Amino acid sequence: MGKVIKQNLCPHFEHSRTELYQIVKVKKLKSFVEVMQHAGKNNHAIGCEVCKPAVGSILASLYNDHVLDHAPLQDTNDRFLANIQRGGTYSVVPRIPGGEVTPDKLIAIAEVAKEFGLYTKITGGQRIDLFGAKREDLPLIWERLVNAGLESGHAYGKALRTVKSCVGSTWCRYGLQDSVGFAVFIENRYKGIRAPHKLKGGVSGCVRECAEARGKDFGIIATEKGYNLFVCGNGGAQPKHAVLLVSDAPEADCIKYLDRFLMFYIATADKLTRTSKWLEKLEGGIEYLKKVILHDYLGICDELEKQMTYLIGTYQCEWKTVVDDPERRQQFRQFVNTDDTQDGIEFISERGQKRPADWPKEVVQQLPPSPVSPKMDPFDGEVSKKWISVGKTEDFGIDIGRTIKYGDVQVAVFRLSNGSWYASQNMCPHKKAMVLSQGFLGDNVSAGSDKSQPYVSCPMHKKNFGLEDGKCLSSGDEDKYQIQTFDVKVAEDGEVFLLLPPTKELDEMLATDKVIIHAKDTQDKFHWQTTIEIVQPLSSCATSACGSKELEW
């Protein structure tokens, strides 16, 4: 007898991502709460690091709302519209359609990099990546870039990243078509569109294939009669050549078939599935896909084209929207209760640029060991703790974390939609990164029970920590890591208090300058390296499982 294999999204849903997409679409559900009420197993659950970004992606693919309208559903990269890097800094990637950029825009990027001290590198997608941006500086950086005519490159999202091009007939003596112009048009057409996974494209001006179009989710190669359109390829750890969908198609037909292909993929792919894997699992493979896309076998092509037209028509540069909105800009402040800032890692100078100090090769030891339950408080009987005001309820978003500064210690504060509040150290003990407030909030719901175990998922490597007792919940790491938790109370007037020991005692345990990674402890790696010097010494008062591929949002 056969065995039924379920592809449920996660323990909170008895539906696959594809089924959930159709439920949300047909019932016109507009929020995670509505989705949980109509399709979830527990109406009161807050979700997890699997279902929340999946639902967020579905809502974006259907309605194209600004992603920060659903901030609690976004992984750290989408929540702050930038990729988080070592030490809790972020990268900035402006869109450079087709790899074509003017000197003035290059100058604007260079000026921003120099002013904010950012490491710069050319990417494989023909654009420029700026590393080392502080979260609180992101709106200022993007204000400068937006004013220079640049847009978000969506390097942080499961969306269209780049459409790579060769110079084509514009300059190359072998070029058959204007590959740059077509690539720029296509990238501008599909920019910002969210999908189950990232999307990359390429346009080559001849069969020499200098844009590596067949190593992309969709690739276009010029012929003397038009273009050959290939789909479902990718590079990365398991490279796969794209396969031919249609030959010698004019530009208009390429666009029409691409519209249909992309929307069909968005509607039917499982979570975090690239187009190549999706095609492998698609019954009937490329021949079936040709029937659907080229010959309207399912009678849905008009609907697919209308959906794409809607997404294109409702595009917004996510960073321009933030830059123009003072309230959204406030979400990027480092601390709720002060304008002070702190660095989360020490920086070194290398080859004329700065970068973060290396992570130690061995497991980072906790300093000091954190308690495994609230009753094992290291301060009990030693110091008198006091209720310290850290802000108002409106300073703390629902189902997301924010950070407060107390002495030289960073404390993460979490406000859940069920009315409960939690607080913990902001440092993830795995790599000593000050990032827990930026992680996903989730809950583990037991079968047949309304009780749940709230936790925060570290954005660096998806280590999960219980918010009630600080225990690490990630399989295999339960005895390696714990975090310090603190009591929270909210007064009738909305003032939020934390029960904390005096700053001297807490600084001795968790002071940022004491617990972060320092260059002197880790910089001894290669003989060929040039001399490394510390360029940014820190001041204490400046103005699921590790590596899980299924969680790489």
Coordinates of C-alpha atoms in Angstrom, one line a residue:
M1 CA 0.0 0.0 0.0
G2 CA 1.1 3.6 -0.7
K3 CA 1.9 6.1 2.0
V4 CA 0.4 9.6 2.1
I5 CA 3.1 12.2 2.3
K6 CA 1.9 15.5 3.7
Q7 CA 3.6 18.8 2.8
N8 CA 2.2 20.8 5.7
L9 CA 3.8 24.2 6.0
C10 CA 4.6 23.8 9.7
P11 CA 3.0 22.6 12.9
H12 CA 0.7 25.6 12.9
F13 CA -1.0 24.7 9.5
E14 CA -2.3 21.5 8.0
H15 CA -1.8 23.0 4.5
S16 CA 1.1 23.2 2.1
R17 CA 2.3 26.6 0.9
T18 CA 0.5 26.1 -2.4
E19 CA -2.8 25.3 -0.7
L20 CA -2.4 28.2 1.6
Y21 CA -1.8 30.5 -1.3
Q22 CA -5.1 29.5 -2.9
I23 CA -7.0 29.9 0.5
V24 CA -5.6 33.4 1.0
K25 CA -6.4 34.3 -2.6
V26 CA -10.0 32.9 -2.7
K27 CA -11.0 34.1 0.7
K28 CA -9.2 37.5 0.2
L29 CA -7.4 37.2 3.5
K30 CA -5.3 40.3 4.3
S31 CA -3.4 39.5 7.5
F32 CA -1.7 36.8 9.4
V33 CA -4.4 36.8 12.0
E34 CA -7.1 36.2 9.4
V35 CA -5.0 33.4 7.8
M36 CA -4.5 31.8 11.2
Q37 CA -8.3 32.1 11.9
H38 CA -9.4 30.6 8.6
A39 CA -6.6 28.0 8.0
G40 CA -4.5 27.6 11.2
K41 CA -4.7 24.8 13.8
N42 CA -4.8 27.2 16.7
N43 CA -6.5 30.7 16.4
H44 CA -4.3 32.1 19.2
A45 CA -0.9 30.9 18.0
I46 CA 1.6 33.6 16.9
G47 CA 3.2 31.3 14.4
C48 CA 6.9 30.4 13.8
E49 CA 9.9 31.2 11.7
V50 CA 8.6 28.9 9.0
C51 CA 5.0 30.0 8.5
K52 CA 5.3 33.7 9.3
P53 CA 7.6 34.6 6.4
A54 CA 5.8 32.2 4.1
V55 CA 2.4 33.9 4.8
G56 CA 4.2 37.3 4.5
S57 CA 5.4 36.3 1.1
I58 CA 2.0 35.1 0.0
L59 CA 0.4 38.4 1.1
A60 CA 3.1 40.3 -0.8
S61 CA 2.7 38.3 -3.9
L62 CA -1.1 38.8 -4.0
Y63 CA -1.5 42.4 -2.7
N64 CA 1.9 44.0 -2.9
D65 CA 1.6 45.9 0.3
H66 CA 4.8 47.4 1.7
V67 CA 6.5 44.6 3.6
L68 CA 6.8 46.7 6.8
D69 CA 3.0 46.8 6.9
H70 CA 3.4 43.2 8.0
A71 CA 6.6 43.7 10.0
P72 CA 6.1 40.8 12.5
L73 CA 6.0 38.3 9.5
Q74 CA 9.3 39.4 8.1
D75 CA 12.6 37.8 8.8
T76 CA 15.3 40.2 9.9
N77 CA 16.5 41.0 6.3
D78 CA 13.0 42.0 5.2
R79 CA 12.1 43.8 8.5
F80 CA 15.1 46.1 8.0
L81 CA 15.2 46.0 4.2
A82 CA 18.9 44.9 4.3
N83 CA 20.8 41.7 4.8
I84 CA 22.1 41.2 8.3
Q85 CA 25.9 40.5 8.4
R86 CA 28.4 39.4 11.0
G87 CA 28.3 41.5 14.2
G88 CA 24.7 42.7 13.4
T89 CA 25.6 45.2 10.8
Y90 CA 23.8 45.3 7.4
S91 CA 24.6 45.5 3.7
V92 CA 23.2 48.0 1.3
V93 CA 22.6 47.0 -2.3
P94 CA 21.1 49.6 -4.7
R95 CA 19.4 48.3 -7.8
I96 CA 21.5 48.7 -11.0
P97 CA 19.2 47.3 -13.7
G98 CA 21.0 45.2 -16.2
G99 CA 24.3 46.2 -14.7
E100 CA 24.1 49.6 -16.5
V101 CA 24.9 52.6 -14.3
T102 CA 25.8 56.3 -14.9
P103 CA 29.0 57.9 -13.6
D104 CA 26.9 60.2 -11.4
K105 CA 25.2 57.3 -9.7
L106 CA 28.6 55.6 -9.2
I107 CA 29.9 58.8 -7.5
A108 CA 26.8 58.9 -5.3
I109 CA 27.4 55.3 -4.2
A110 CA 31.1 56.1 -3.5
E111 CA 30.3 59.2 -1.5
V112 CA 27.9 57.2 0.7
A113 CA 30.5 54.5 1.2
K114 CA 33.1 57.0 2.2
E115 CA 30.9 59.0 4.5
F116 CA 29.5 56.0 6.4
G117 CA 32.7 53.9 6.3
L118 CA 31.3 51.0 4.3
Y119 CA 33.2 48.1 2.8
T120 CA 32.5 48.0 -1.0
K121 CA 32.5 45.0 -3.3
I122 CA 31.3 44.3 -6.9
T123 CA 28.8 41.4 -6.8
G124 CA 28.3 38.6 -9.3
G125 CA 25.0 40.2 -10.3
Q126 CA 26.6 43.3 -11.7
R127 CA 26.0 45.7 -8.9
I128 CA 27.8 47.1 -5.9
D129 CA 27.3 45.8 -2.3
L130 CA 28.1 48.1 0.6
F131 CA 28.8 46.3 3.9
G132 CA 29.0 47.3 7.5
A133 CA 26.0 49.7 7.7
K134 CA 24.6 50.3 11.2
R135 CA 20.9 49.7 11.4
E136 CA 20.2 53.2 12.7
D137 CA 22.1 54.6 9.7
L138 CA 20.2 52.7 7.0
P139 CA 17.5 55.5 6.5
L140 CA 20.2 58.1 6.2
I141 CA 22.2 56.1 3.7
W142 CA 19.1 55.3 1.6
E143 CA 18.0 58.9 1.7
R144 CA 21.2 59.9 0.0
L145 CA 20.9 57.0 -2.5
V146 CA 17.2 57.7 -3.3
N147 CA 17.9 61.4 -3.8
A148 CA 20.6 60.3 -6.3
G149 CA 18.0 58.3 -8.3
L150 CA 18.8 54.8 -7.0
E151 CA 16.2 52.3 -5.8
S152 CA 16.2 49.3 -3.5
G153 CA 17.9 46.3 -5.1
H154 CA 15.8 43.8 -3.0
A155 CA 18.9 41.8 -2.1
Y156 CA 17.3 41.1 1.2
G157 CA 14.0 39.7 -0.1
K158 CA 12.7 36.6 -1.8
A159 CA 12.1 38.7 -4.9
L160 CA 13.7 39.5 -8.2
R161 CA 17.4 40.3 -7.5
T162 CA 19.1 41.0 -10.8
V163 CA 18.8 40.6 -14.6
K164 CA 22.4 40.3 -15.7
S165 CA 23.4 41.4 -19.2
C166 CA 26.3 41.5 -21.7
V167 CA 26.8 44.6 -23.8
G168 CA 25.1 43.0 -26.8
S169 CA 24.7 44.8 -30.1
T170 CA 25.2 48.2 -28.4
W171 CA 29.0 47.7 -28.3
C172 CA 29.9 44.1 -29.1
R173 CA 30.8 43.2 -32.7
Y174 CA 29.2 39.8 -32.2
G175 CA 26.0 41.0 -30.6
L176 CA 22.7 40.2 -32.4
Q177 CA 20.2 42.1 -30.2
D178 CA 20.2 44.9 -27.6
S179 CA 20.7 42.7 -24.6
V180 CA 21.4 45.6 -22.2
G181 CA 18.2 47.5 -23.1
F182 CA 16.1 44.3 -22.9
A183 CA 17.7 43.4 -19.5
V184 CA 17.1 46.9 -18.1
F185 CA 13.4 46.7 -19.3
I186 CA 12.9 43.3 -17.8
E187 CA 14.5 44.1 -14.4
N188 CA 12.4 47.3 -14.1
R189 CA 9.3 45.4 -15.0
Y190 CA 9.6 42.7 -12.4
K191 CA 11.5 44.6 -9.6
G192 CA 9.9 44.2 -6.2
I193 CA 7.8 41.1 -7.1
R194 CA 7.8 38.6 -4.2
A195 CA 8.1 34.9 -4.8
P196 CA 8.6 31.6 -2.9
H197 CA 12.4 32.1 -3.4
K198 CA 14.7 34.6 -4.9
L199 CA 14.6 35.1 -8.7
K200 CA 17.5 35.9 -11.0
G201 CA 17.5 36.5 -14.7
G202 CA 20.0 37.1 -17.6
V203 CA 20.0 38.4 -21.1
S204 CA 22.8 37.5 -23.5
G205 CA 23.3 39.2 -26.9
C206 CA 24.4 36.0 -28.7
V207 CA 25.1 32.3 -28.2
R208 CA 28.5 33.1 -26.6
E209 CA 26.4 33.6 -23.5
C210 CA 28.5 36.1 -21.6
A211 CA 25.6 37.0 -19.3
E212 CA 25.3 33.3 -18.2
A213 CA 21.6 33.4 -18.8
R214 CA 21.1 29.7 -18.6
G215 CA 22.3 29.7 -15.1
K216 CA 19.4 31.8 -14.0
D217 CA 15.7 31.3 -13.1
F218 CA 14.9 32.8 -16.5
G219 CA 17.4 33.4 -19.3
I220 CA 17.1 35.1 -22.6
I221 CA 19.6 34.5 -25.4
A222 CA 19.5 36.6 -28.6
T223 CA 19.1 34.9 -32.1
E224 CA 19.0 36.5 -35.5
K225 CA 15.2 36.1 -35.4
G226 CA 14.5 37.2 -31.8
Y227 CA 15.2 35.5 -28.5
N228 CA 15.4 32.0 -27.1
L229 CA 13.7 31.9 -23.7
F230 CA 15.0 29.5 -21.1
V231 CA 13.6 28.8 -17.6
C232 CA 14.3 27.1 -14.3
G233 CA 18.1 27.3 -14.1
N234 CA 20.2 28.3 -11.2
G235 CA 23.8 28.6 -10.0
G236 CA 24.9 28.1 -6.4
A237 CA 25.7 24.8 -4.6
Q238 CA 23.8 22.6 -7.1
P239 CA 24.0 24.4 -10.5
K240 CA 21.4 23.6 -13.1
H241 CA 21.1 24.8 -16.7
A242 CA 17.8 26.4 -17.6
V243 CA 15.7 24.6 -20.2
L244 CA 14.3 25.9 -23.4
L245 CA 10.7 27.2 -23.2
V246 CA 10.4 28.9 -26.7
S247 CA 12.7 29.7 -29.6
D248 CA 13.1 32.8 -31.8
A249 CA 10.4 34.7 -29.9
P250 CA 10.0 38.5 -30.4
E251 CA 10.4 40.7 -27.3
A252 CA 6.7 41.0 -26.8
D253 CA 6.2 37.3 -26.7
C254 CA 9.1 36.8 -24.3
I255 CA 7.5 39.3 -21.9
K256 CA 4.1 37.6 -22.2
Y257 CA 5.5 34.2 -21.5
L258 CA 7.6 35.4 -18.7
D259 CA 4.6 37.1 -17.0
R260 CA 2.7 33.8 -17.1
F261 CA 5.7 31.7 -16.1
L262 CA 6.5 33.8 -13.0
M263 CA 3.0 34.0 -11.8
F264 CA 2.4 30.3 -12.3
Y265 CA 5.6 29.6 -10.3
I266 CA 4.5 32.0 -7.5
A267 CA 1.1 30.4 -7.2
T268 CA 2.2 26.7 -7.2
A269 CA 5.7 26.4 -5.7
D270 CA 6.4 25.2 -2.2
K271 CA 8.0 27.5 0.4
L272 CA 11.7 28.3 -0.3
T273 CA 11.8 26.4 -3.6
R274 CA 13.8 27.7 -6.5
T275 CA 12.4 27.4 -10.0
S276 CA 14.7 24.5 -10.9
K277 CA 13.5 22.3 -8.0
W278 CA 9.9 23.4 -8.7
L279 CA 10.2 22.2 -12.3
E280 CA 11.8 18.9 -11.1
K281 CA 8.7 18.2 -8.9
L282 CA 6.2 19.5 -11.5
E283 CA 4.3 16.5 -12.9
G284 CA 4.9 16.4 -16.6
G285 CA 8.0 18.6 -16.4
I286 CA 8.9 21.1 -19.1
E287 CA 6.5 19.6 -21.6
Y288 CA 3.6 20.2 -19.2
L289 CA 4.9 23.7 -18.4
K290 CA 5.0 24.5 -22.2
K291 CA 1.4 23.5 -22.5
V292 CA 0.4 25.7 -19.6
I293 CA 2.4 28.8 -20.5
L294 CA 2.5 28.7 -24.3
H295 CA -0.9 27.0 -25.1
D296 CA -3.0 27.9 -22.1
Y297 CA -3.7 24.3 -21.3
L298 CA -5.4 25.2 -18.0
G299 CA -7.2 28.2 -19.2
I300 CA -5.6 30.5 -16.6
C301 CA -3.2 32.6 -18.7
D302 CA -5.5 35.7 -18.8
E303 CA -5.7 35.6 -15.0
L304 CA -1.9 35.1 -14.7
E305 CA -1.3 38.1 -16.9
K306 CA -3.8 40.3 -15.0
Q307 CA -2.1 39.3 -11.7
M308 CA 1.3 40.3 -13.1
T309 CA -0.2 43.6 -14.4
Y310 CA -1.5 44.4 -10.9
L311 CA 1.9 43.7 -9.2
I312 CA 3.7 45.8 -11.8
G313 CA 1.2 48.7 -11.4
T314 CA 1.5 48.7 -7.6
Y315 CA 5.3 48.7 -7.4
Q316 CA 6.9 51.0 -4.9
C317 CA 10.6 51.4 -3.9
E318 CA 10.4 50.1 -0.4
W319 CA 13.3 52.3 0.8
K320 CA 11.8 55.5 -0.7
T321 CA 8.6 54.8 1.2
V322 CA 10.6 54.4 4.4
V323 CA 12.8 57.5 3.8
D324 CA 9.6 59.6 3.2
D325 CA 7.9 58.4 6.4
P326 CA 9.2 59.6 9.8
E327 CA 7.2 56.9 11.6
R328 CA 8.8 54.1 9.6
R329 CA 12.2 55.6 10.1
Q330 CA 11.8 55.3 13.8
Q331 CA 11.7 51.5 13.5
F332 CA 15.4 51.6 12.7
R333 CA 16.5 53.2 15.9
Q334 CA 18.9 51.0 17.8
F335 CA 17.5 51.8 21.3
V336 CA 14.0 52.7 22.4
N337 CA 15.1 54.7 25.5
T338 CA 18.1 56.6 24.2
D339 CA 19.7 58.0 21.1
D340 CA 23.1 56.5 22.2
T341 CA 24.5 53.8 19.9
Q342 CA 26.8 50.9 20.3
D343 CA 28.8 48.7 17.9
G344 CA 28.2 45.0 18.2
I345 CA 31.6 43.8 17.0
E346 CA 35.1 45.3 16.7
F347 CA 36.3 46.2 13.3
I348 CA 39.7 45.8 11.7
S349 CA 41.4 47.3 8.6
E350 CA 42.3 45.0 5.7
R351 CA 43.4 45.9 2.1
G352 CA 42.4 49.5 2.7
Q353 CA 38.8 48.8 3.9
K354 CA 37.2 47.9 7.3
R355 CA 35.6 44.6 8.1
P356 CA 34.4 42.9 11.3
A357 CA 36.8 40.9 13.4
D358 CA 36.7 37.1 12.8
W359 CA 34.5 34.8 14.7
P360 CA 36.4 32.4 16.9
K361 CA 36.7 28.9 15.4
E362 CA 35.7 27.2 18.7
V363 CA 32.3 27.4 20.4
V364 CA 32.0 30.8 22.0
Q365 CA 31.9 30.4 25.8
Q366 CA 29.2 32.1 27.7
L367 CA 30.3 34.8 30.1
P368 CA 29.0 34.2 32.6
P369 CA 26.7 31.1 32.3
S370 CA 23.1 32.1 31.9
P371 CA 20.4 30.7 34.2
V372 CA 18.3 27.7 33.0
S373 CA 15.1 28.9 34.7
P374 CA 13.8 32.2 36.3
K375 CA 14.3 30.6 39.7
M376 CA 18.0 30.3 39.2
D377 CA 18.6 34.0 39.1
P378 CA 22.3 34.8 39.6
F379 CA 21.3 38.0 41.4
D380 CA 19.0 36.5 44.0
G381 CA 20.2 37.3 47.5
E382 CA 23.1 39.3 46.3
V383 CA 21.7 42.6 45.1
S384 CA 18.4 44.4 45.3
K385 CA 16.7 44.7 42.0
K386 CA 14.4 47.6 41.0
W387 CA 11.7 48.2 38.5
I388 CA 13.2 50.5 35.8
S389 CA 11.1 52.5 33.3
V390 CA 12.2 51.8 29.7
G391 CA 9.4 53.4 27.7
K392 CA 5.7 53.4 26.8
T393 CA 3.8 50.5 25.2
E394 CA 3.6 52.4 21.9
D395 CA 7.4 52.3 21.7
F396 CA 7.3 48.5 21.4
G397 CA 5.7 46.9 18.3
I398 CA 3.5 43.9 18.6
D399 CA 5.0 40.5 17.9
I400 CA 8.5 42.1 17.3
G401 CA 11.4 42.9 19.6
R402 CA 13.0 46.2 20.4
T403 CA 16.2 47.0 22.3
I404 CA 16.8 49.2 25.4
K405 CA 20.1 50.3 26.8
Y406 CA 20.7 50.0 30.5
G407 CA 24.2 51.0 31.6
D408 CA 26.4 49.3 29.1
V409 CA 24.0 46.4 28.6
Q410 CA 21.6 45.8 25.7
V411 CA 18.3 44.2 26.7
A412 CA 15.7 42.9 24.2
V413 CA 12.1 43.5 25.0
F414 CA 9.3 41.5 23.3
R415 CA 5.6 42.4 23.2
L416 CA 3.4 39.6 22.0
S417 CA -0.1 39.9 20.4
N418 CA -1.6 37.9 23.3
G419 CA -0.7 40.7 25.7
S420 CA 2.3 39.0 27.3
W421 CA 5.7 40.7 27.6
Y422 CA 9.2 39.2 27.9
A423 CA 12.7 40.5 28.1
S424 CA 16.2 38.9 27.7
Q425 CA 19.8 39.8 27.1
N426 CA 20.1 41.0 23.5
M427 CA 23.3 39.0 22.9
C428 CA 22.9 35.6 21.3
P429 CA 25.5 33.4 23.1
H430 CA 26.2 31.4 19.9
K431 CA 28.4 34.0 18.2
K432 CA 28.1 36.9 20.7
A433 CA 26.0 38.9 18.3
M434 CA 23.7 41.7 19.7
V435 CA 20.8 40.6 17.6
L436 CA 18.1 38.8 19.5
S437 CA 15.6 41.7 19.5
Q438 CA 15.8 41.5 15.7
G439 CA 14.8 37.8 15.5
F440 CA 11.5 36.1 14.8
L441 CA 9.0 35.6 17.6
G442 CA 7.3 32.2 17.5
D443 CA 5.6 29.7 19.7
N444 CA 5.6 25.9 20.1
V445 CA 2.0 24.7 20.4
S446 CA 1.4 21.2 21.9
A447 CA -1.2 19.0 20.1
G448 CA -4.6 19.3 21.8
S449 CA -3.5 22.2 24.1
D450 CA -4.0 25.9 24.0
K451 CA -0.8 26.4 25.9
S452 CA 2.2 27.6 23.9
Q453 CA 5.9 28.1 24.6
P454 CA 7.0 31.5 23.2
Y455 CA 10.5 31.8 21.9
V456 CA 12.8 34.1 19.9
S457 CA 14.8 32.8 16.9
C458 CA 18.2 34.4 16.5
P459 CA 18.5 36.0 13.0
M460 CA 22.1 34.9 12.6
H461 CA 21.8 31.1 12.6
K462 CA 18.2 30.4 13.8
K463 CA 19.0 29.3 17.4
N464 CA 15.7 29.4 19.3
F465 CA 15.6 30.5 22.9
G466 CA 12.6 30.2 25.2
L467 CA 11.4 33.6 26.5
E468 CA 10.1 32.2 29.8
D469 CA 13.2 30.5 31.0
G470 CA 16.0 31.3 28.5
K471 CA 16.7 27.7 27.5
C472 CA 18.0 27.0 24.0
L473 CA 15.4 25.0 22.1
S474 CA 17.5 24.1 19.1
S475 CA 18.1 20.4 18.8
G476 CA 21.6 19.4 19.9
D477 CA 22.3 22.8 21.5
E478 CA 20.1 22.5 24.6
D479 CA 23.0 22.2 27.0
K480 CA 25.4 24.6 25.1
Y481 CA 23.5 27.9 25.4
Q482 CA 21.0 29.8 27.5
I483 CA 20.1 33.4 27.9
Q484 CA 19.4 35.7 30.8
T485 CA 15.7 36.7 31.1
F486 CA 14.1 39.6 33.0
D487 CA 10.7 40.2 34.4
V488 CA 8.5 42.9 32.7
K489 CA 5.4 44.7 33.9
V490 CA 3.2 47.4 32.3
A491 CA 1.5 50.1 34.4
E492 CA -2.1 51.2 33.8
D493 CA -0.8 54.4 32.1
G494 CA 1.2 52.2 29.6
E495 CA 4.6 52.7 31.1
V496 CA 6.8 49.6 30.7
F497 CA 9.1 48.5 33.5
L498 CA 11.9 45.9 33.7
L499 CA 13.1 44.3 37.0
L500 CA 16.8 44.9 36.8
P501 CA 19.8 44.9 39.2
P502 CA 22.0 48.0 39.5
T503 CA 23.9 48.9 36.4
K504 CA 27.3 48.0 37.9
E505 CA 26.3 44.4 38.6
L506 CA 24.6 43.9 35.3
D507 CA 27.5 45.5 33.4
E508 CA 29.8 43.1 35.1
M509 CA 27.8 40.2 33.6
L510 CA 26.6 41.4 30.2
A511 CA 28.3 44.8 29.3
T512 CA 28.5 45.1 25.5
D513 CA 32.2 46.0 25.5
K514 CA 33.0 43.0 27.7
V515 CA 31.1 40.3 25.8
I516 CA 31.5 41.1 22.1
I517 CA 34.2 39.7 19.9
H518 CA 37.5 41.6 19.9
A519 CA 40.1 41.5 17.2
K520 CA 42.9 40.6 19.6
D521 CA 41.2 37.4 20.4
T522 CA 40.7 36.0 16.9
Q523 CA 43.1 37.7 14.4
D524 CA 45.8 35.1 13.6
K525 CA 44.4 33.4 10.6
F526 CA 46.7 33.6 7.5
H527 CA 50.4 34.1 6.9
W528 CA 49.8 36.0 3.6
Q529 CA 47.5 38.6 5.2
T530 CA 48.7 42.1 5.4
T531 CA 49.1 43.7 8.8
I532 CA 45.7 44.1 10.5
E533 CA 45.0 47.0 12.8
I534 CA 42.0 47.9 14.9
V535 CA 40.3 50.9 13.3
Q536 CA 37.2 51.2 15.4
P537 CA 37.8 50.6 19.1
L538 CA 34.5 50.4 20.9
S539 CA 33.2 52.8 23.4
S540 CA 30.7 51.7 26.1
C541 CA 28.9 55.0 25.6
A542 CA 28.8 55.9 21.9
T543 CA 26.3 58.8 20.7
S544 CA 15.2 25.2 14.7
A545 CA 19.1 24.7 14.2
C546 CA 22.2 26.4 13.1
G547 CA 22.7 26.5 9.4
S548 CA 19.2 25.0 8.6
K549 CA 18.8 25.5 4.8
E550 CA 15.0 25.4 5.1
L551 CA 15.1 28.7 7.1
E552 CA 17.3 30.8 4.8
W553 CA 14.9 33.7 4.4

